Amino acid sequence: MAGKLYIVPTPVGNLEDMTYRAVRVLKEVDLILAEDTRTSSVLLKHYDIHGKLQSHHKFNEHQTSELIRDRIVAGLNVALISDAGTPGISDPGFFLVRACAAEGIEIETLPGATACIPAIVSSGLPCDRFCFEGFLPMKKGRQTLLKTLAQETRTMIFYESPYRLVKTLDQFIEYFGADRECSVARELSKVHEEHKRGSLADVAAWYKEHEPKGEIVIIVGGADKHSVNEERDREENEKRHRRSEKDL
């Protein structure tokens, strides 16, 4: 009889955010896949979990996903965790889940910690509709994506390194405008949790004077719908005009 794949969220900072169910599953499974075994060992030790631990990260997941799938088919119950938050959300997990789903393996995803939801709810920006962009491309496609997102009317969520935060905020100012509202959430659920809200210009200026540390989530307000519609109408009129001139 085939085993099961469990997707288990882990705390983004505060170890108390681990659920009873998550602890039970990690104690019961035959194998725990971890993004970084050193980081995960601290969590597992805290909850007296002594299951077998194996590395599964972005550098080896392409090669190991099918092997893990085959072991689950053979009857192994496997849990996947990441360093923090829900696996698959800007963390390893997609390839393994896809491989297991294609094989018809039962996949049980536990609800739990993720950084993006607390960040957007605390931002004060609309959270009834939003888009999650995660980490932006480092180079190729970055500018094209930012140009497209300039017309996105939903609230946007981004993950970023503290070392690149100021540069990214400056790029947002360039493409979205200095007055666009934003919120930067830092060190969520930890002792030094911080939220800086205001215009992109104000928040960028703050972090130029105060070096950011820790995990970063950036929330950016969407574009004004009326302005976006006007811009689209203008572009469509220009296209029609060019076509008319070509026909002449």
Short mmCIF file of C-alpha atoms in Angstrom, two decimals:
data_model
loop_
_atom_site.label_atom_id
_atom_site.label_comp_id
_atom_site.label_asym_id
_atom_site.label_seq_id
_atom_site.Cartn_x
_atom_site.Cartn_y
_atom_site.Cartn_z
CA MET A 1 0.00 0.00 0.00
CA ALA A 2 1.33 3.42 -0.99
CA GLY A 3 2.29 5.92 1.66
CA LYS A 4 1.35 9.57 1.86
CA LEU A 5 3.09 12.92 1.36
CA TYR A 6 2.50 15.51 4.08
CA ILE A 7 3.24 19.20 3.46
CA VAL A 8 3.95 20.66 6.89
CA PRO A 9 4.30 24.42 7.51
CA THR A 10 6.80 25.48 10.14
CA PRO A 11 7.01 28.77 12.10
CA VAL A 12 8.36 31.82 10.29
CA GLY A 13 9.99 32.95 13.52
CA ASN A 14 8.20 32.19 16.75
CA LEU A 15 8.44 28.48 17.59
CA GLU A 16 5.10 28.68 19.44
CA ASP A 17 3.36 28.94 16.05
CA MET A 18 3.88 25.22 15.44
CA THR A 19 0.51 23.40 15.52
CA TYR A 20 -0.27 20.27 17.54
CA ARG A 21 -1.15 18.47 14.33
CA ALA A 22 2.15 19.41 12.68
CA VAL A 23 4.11 18.06 15.64
CA ARG A 24 2.13 14.81 15.61
CA VAL A 25 2.64 14.28 11.88
CA LEU A 26 6.39 14.91 12.11
CA LYS A 27 6.65 12.39 14.93
CA GLU A 28 4.69 9.73 13.04
CA VAL A 29 6.15 9.86 9.51
CA ASP A 30 8.97 7.62 8.33
CA LEU A 31 11.00 10.39 6.73
CA ILE A 32 11.22 14.18 7.04
CA LEU A 33 12.53 16.18 4.07
CA ALA A 34 14.09 19.48 5.11
CA GLU A 35 15.35 22.47 3.14
CA ASP A 36 18.28 22.82 5.56
CA THR A 37 18.77 19.95 8.00
CA ARG A 38 20.76 22.17 10.38
CA THR A 39 17.97 24.73 10.65
CA SER A 40 15.24 22.11 10.93
CA SER A 41 17.16 20.16 13.58
CA VAL A 42 16.69 23.08 15.98
CA LEU A 43 12.91 22.97 15.52
CA LEU A 44 12.69 19.19 15.74
CA LYS A 45 14.81 19.10 18.87
CA HIS A 46 12.59 21.75 20.47
CA TYR A 47 9.55 19.50 19.99
CA ASP A 48 11.38 16.26 20.83
CA ILE A 49 11.01 14.92 17.29
CA HIS A 50 13.56 12.30 16.33
CA GLY A 51 12.41 11.17 12.90
CA LYS A 52 14.84 10.49 10.07
CA LEU A 53 15.90 13.73 8.40
CA GLN A 54 16.96 14.11 4.75
CA SER A 55 18.00 17.17 2.74
CA HIS A 56 15.60 18.38 0.03
CA HIS A 57 16.43 21.84 -1.32
CA LYS A 58 16.35 23.88 -4.53
CA PHE A 59 19.72 22.52 -5.66
CA ASN A 60 18.74 18.86 -5.53
CA GLU A 61 14.93 18.73 -5.74
CA HIS A 62 14.94 18.09 -9.49
CA GLN A 63 17.01 14.96 -8.96
CA THR A 64 15.46 13.68 -5.72
CA SER A 65 11.72 14.28 -6.29
CA GLU A 66 11.17 11.15 -8.39
CA LEU A 67 13.22 9.02 -6.00
CA ILE A 68 11.14 10.23 -3.06
CA ARG A 69 7.96 9.62 -5.05
CA ASP A 70 9.00 6.03 -5.66
CA ARG A 71 9.68 5.50 -1.96
CA ILE A 72 6.21 6.83 -1.12
CA VAL A 73 4.68 4.47 -3.69
CA ALA A 74 6.54 1.67 -1.92
CA GLY A 75 4.79 2.56 1.34
CA LEU A 76 6.86 5.29 2.99
CA ASN A 77 5.06 8.18 4.73
CA VAL A 78 7.01 11.37 4.08
CA ALA A 79 6.73 14.90 5.46
CA LEU A 80 8.16 17.93 3.67
CA ILE A 81 9.18 21.04 5.62
CA SER A 82 11.10 24.18 4.69
CA ASP A 83 13.26 26.47 6.80
CA ALA A 84 10.21 28.59 7.61
CA GLY A 85 6.62 28.85 6.42
CA THR A 86 4.73 26.65 3.97
CA PRO A 87 6.78 24.53 1.52
CA GLY A 88 6.21 25.45 -2.11
CA ILE A 89 5.63 29.15 -1.39
CA SER A 90 8.97 30.59 -2.57
CA ASP A 91 10.50 27.42 -1.09
CA PRO A 92 11.22 23.91 -2.44
CA GLY A 93 8.22 21.63 -2.80
CA PHE A 94 6.56 22.14 -6.17
CA PHE A 95 8.46 19.44 -8.07
CA LEU A 96 7.84 16.80 -5.40
CA VAL A 97 4.15 17.65 -5.12
CA ARG A 98 3.76 17.56 -8.91
CA ALA A 99 5.50 14.20 -9.14
CA CYS A 100 3.33 12.71 -6.39
CA ALA A 101 0.12 14.18 -7.79
CA ALA A 102 0.86 12.72 -11.23
CA GLU A 103 1.34 9.31 -9.60
CA GLY A 104 -1.97 9.54 -7.72
CA ILE A 105 -0.29 9.66 -4.31
CA GLU A 106 -2.36 11.16 -1.51
CA ILE A 107 -1.06 14.60 -0.54
CA GLU A 108 -2.11 16.14 2.75
CA THR A 109 -1.20 19.80 3.20
CA LEU A 110 -1.52 21.14 6.72
CA PRO A 111 -2.59 24.76 7.25
CA GLY A 112 -0.10 26.87 9.09
CA ALA A 113 2.46 29.62 9.07
CA THR A 114 3.33 31.71 6.04
CA ALA A 115 4.81 35.20 6.00
CA CYS A 116 2.71 36.80 3.25
CA ILE A 117 -0.72 36.66 4.95
CA PRO A 118 0.21 38.33 8.28
CA ALA A 119 2.14 40.95 6.30
CA ILE A 120 -0.76 41.97 4.05
CA VAL A 121 -3.35 41.86 6.82
CA SER A 122 -1.18 44.13 8.99
CA SER A 123 -0.35 46.52 6.13
CA GLY A 124 -3.57 48.50 6.18
CA LEU A 125 -3.79 48.06 2.40
CA PRO A 126 -6.74 46.29 0.72
CA CYS A 127 -6.46 42.53 1.22
CA ASP A 128 -9.75 41.33 -0.30
CA ARG A 129 -7.94 40.82 -3.61
CA PHE A 130 -4.17 40.56 -3.99
CA CYS A 131 -1.43 38.96 -6.08
CA PHE A 132 1.60 37.17 -4.70
CA GLU A 133 4.80 37.80 -6.67
CA GLY A 134 7.32 36.33 -4.21
CA PHE A 135 10.95 37.07 -5.09
CA LEU A 136 11.38 39.14 -8.25
CA PRO A 137 13.77 37.86 -10.93
CA MET A 138 17.30 38.98 -10.13
CA LYS A 139 18.12 40.16 -13.66
CA LYS A 140 16.44 38.65 -16.74
CA GLY A 141 12.80 39.69 -16.99
CA ARG A 142 12.83 41.92 -13.91
CA GLN A 143 12.22 45.23 -15.70
CA THR A 144 9.58 43.72 -18.00
CA LEU A 145 7.72 42.32 -15.01
CA LEU A 146 7.87 45.62 -13.09
CA LYS A 147 6.52 47.46 -16.13
CA THR A 148 3.59 45.03 -16.27
CA LEU A 149 2.95 45.24 -12.52
CA ALA A 150 2.79 49.04 -12.73
CA GLN A 151 -0.77 48.55 -14.04
CA GLU A 152 -1.74 45.85 -11.51
CA THR A 153 -4.76 47.11 -9.55
CA ARG A 154 -4.61 44.47 -6.80
CA THR A 155 -2.42 44.79 -3.73
CA MET A 156 0.94 43.12 -4.44
CA ILE A 157 3.09 40.97 -2.16
CA PHE A 158 6.85 40.59 -2.60
CA TYR A 159 9.57 38.79 -0.69
CA GLU A 160 12.99 40.40 -0.52
CA SER A 161 16.40 40.10 1.07
CA PRO A 162 17.35 42.87 3.53
CA TYR A 163 20.48 43.44 1.42
CA ARG A 164 18.41 44.28 -1.66
CA LEU A 165 15.47 46.04 0.02
CA VAL A 166 16.51 49.64 -0.68
CA LYS A 167 17.39 48.90 -4.31
CA THR A 168 14.04 47.18 -4.83
CA LEU A 169 12.10 50.05 -3.22
CA ASP A 170 13.92 52.51 -5.50
CA GLN A 171 12.91 50.40 -8.52
CA PHE A 172 9.32 50.37 -7.30
CA ILE A 173 9.44 54.17 -7.14
CA GLU A 174 10.72 54.25 -10.72
CA TYR A 175 7.96 51.99 -12.08
CA PHE A 176 5.05 52.52 -9.67
CA GLY A 177 5.59 56.15 -8.60
CA ALA A 178 6.96 57.64 -5.40
CA ASP A 179 3.51 58.20 -3.89
CA ARG A 180 2.30 54.58 -4.18
CA GLU A 181 1.38 53.24 -0.73
CA CYS A 182 3.39 50.41 0.74
CA SER A 183 4.23 48.54 3.90
CA VAL A 184 7.43 46.70 4.74
CA ALA A 185 7.07 43.91 7.29
CA ARG A 186 10.25 42.70 8.94
CA GLU A 187 10.96 39.83 11.35
CA LEU A 188 7.34 38.68 11.48
CA SER A 189 6.35 36.88 14.72
CA LYS A 190 9.77 37.56 16.27
CA VAL A 191 10.73 39.82 19.17
CA HIS A 192 11.77 42.69 16.88
CA GLU A 193 8.82 42.51 14.46
CA GLU A 194 8.47 45.78 12.59
CA HIS A 195 6.04 47.34 10.10
CA LYS A 196 6.92 50.52 8.21
CA ARG A 197 3.98 52.02 6.33
CA GLY A 198 3.73 55.02 4.04
CA SER A 199 4.56 56.02 0.50
CA LEU A 200 7.30 54.19 -1.35
CA ALA A 201 9.41 57.34 -1.12
CA ASP A 202 8.97 57.63 2.66
CA VAL A 203 9.65 53.96 3.36
CA ALA A 204 12.69 53.91 1.06
CA ALA A 205 14.08 56.99 2.82
CA TRP A 206 13.60 55.30 6.21
CA TYR A 207 15.57 52.21 5.23
CA LYS A 208 18.35 54.27 3.70
CA GLU A 209 18.89 55.65 7.19
CA HIS A 210 18.11 52.44 9.12
CA GLU A 211 19.81 49.29 7.83
CA PRO A 212 17.21 46.51 7.53
CA LYS A 213 17.82 43.06 8.99
CA GLY A 214 15.92 39.79 8.94
CA GLU A 215 13.22 38.41 6.64
CA ILE A 216 11.37 41.02 4.56
CA VAL A 217 7.87 41.14 3.06
CA ILE A 218 6.93 44.17 0.94
CA ILE A 219 3.27 45.04 0.40
CA VAL A 220 2.51 47.56 -2.37
CA GLY A 221 -0.86 49.08 -3.10
CA GLY A 222 -2.36 48.47 -6.52
CA ALA A 223 -2.63 51.07 -9.26
CA ASP A 224 -5.69 53.29 -9.44
CA LYS A 225 -8.25 51.52 -11.64
CA HIS A 226 -9.44 54.74 -13.29
CA SER A 227 -5.88 55.73 -14.26
CA VAL A 228 -5.13 52.25 -15.57
CA ASN A 229 -8.27 52.24 -17.72
CA GLU A 230 -7.41 55.68 -19.10
CA GLU A 231 -3.88 54.51 -19.96
CA ARG A 232 -5.19 51.38 -21.68
CA ASP A 233 -7.70 53.42 -23.67
CA ARG A 234 -4.91 55.78 -24.73
CA GLU A 235 -2.70 52.90 -25.85
CA GLU A 236 -5.58 51.31 -27.76
CA ASN A 237 -6.34 54.61 -29.51
CA GLU A 238 -2.68 54.95 -30.49
CA LYS A 239 -2.70 51.43 -31.94
CA ARG A 240 -5.82 52.15 -33.96
CA HIS A 241 -4.29 55.39 -35.19
CA ARG A 242 -1.11 53.60 -36.31
CA ARG A 243 -3.15 50.95 -38.12
CA SER A 244 -5.13 53.65 -39.89
CA GLU A 245 -1.97 55.43 -41.02
CA LYS A 246 -0.56 52.11 -42.27
CA ASP A 247 -3.72 51.45 -44.30
CA LEU A 248 -3.38 54.84 -45.93
#
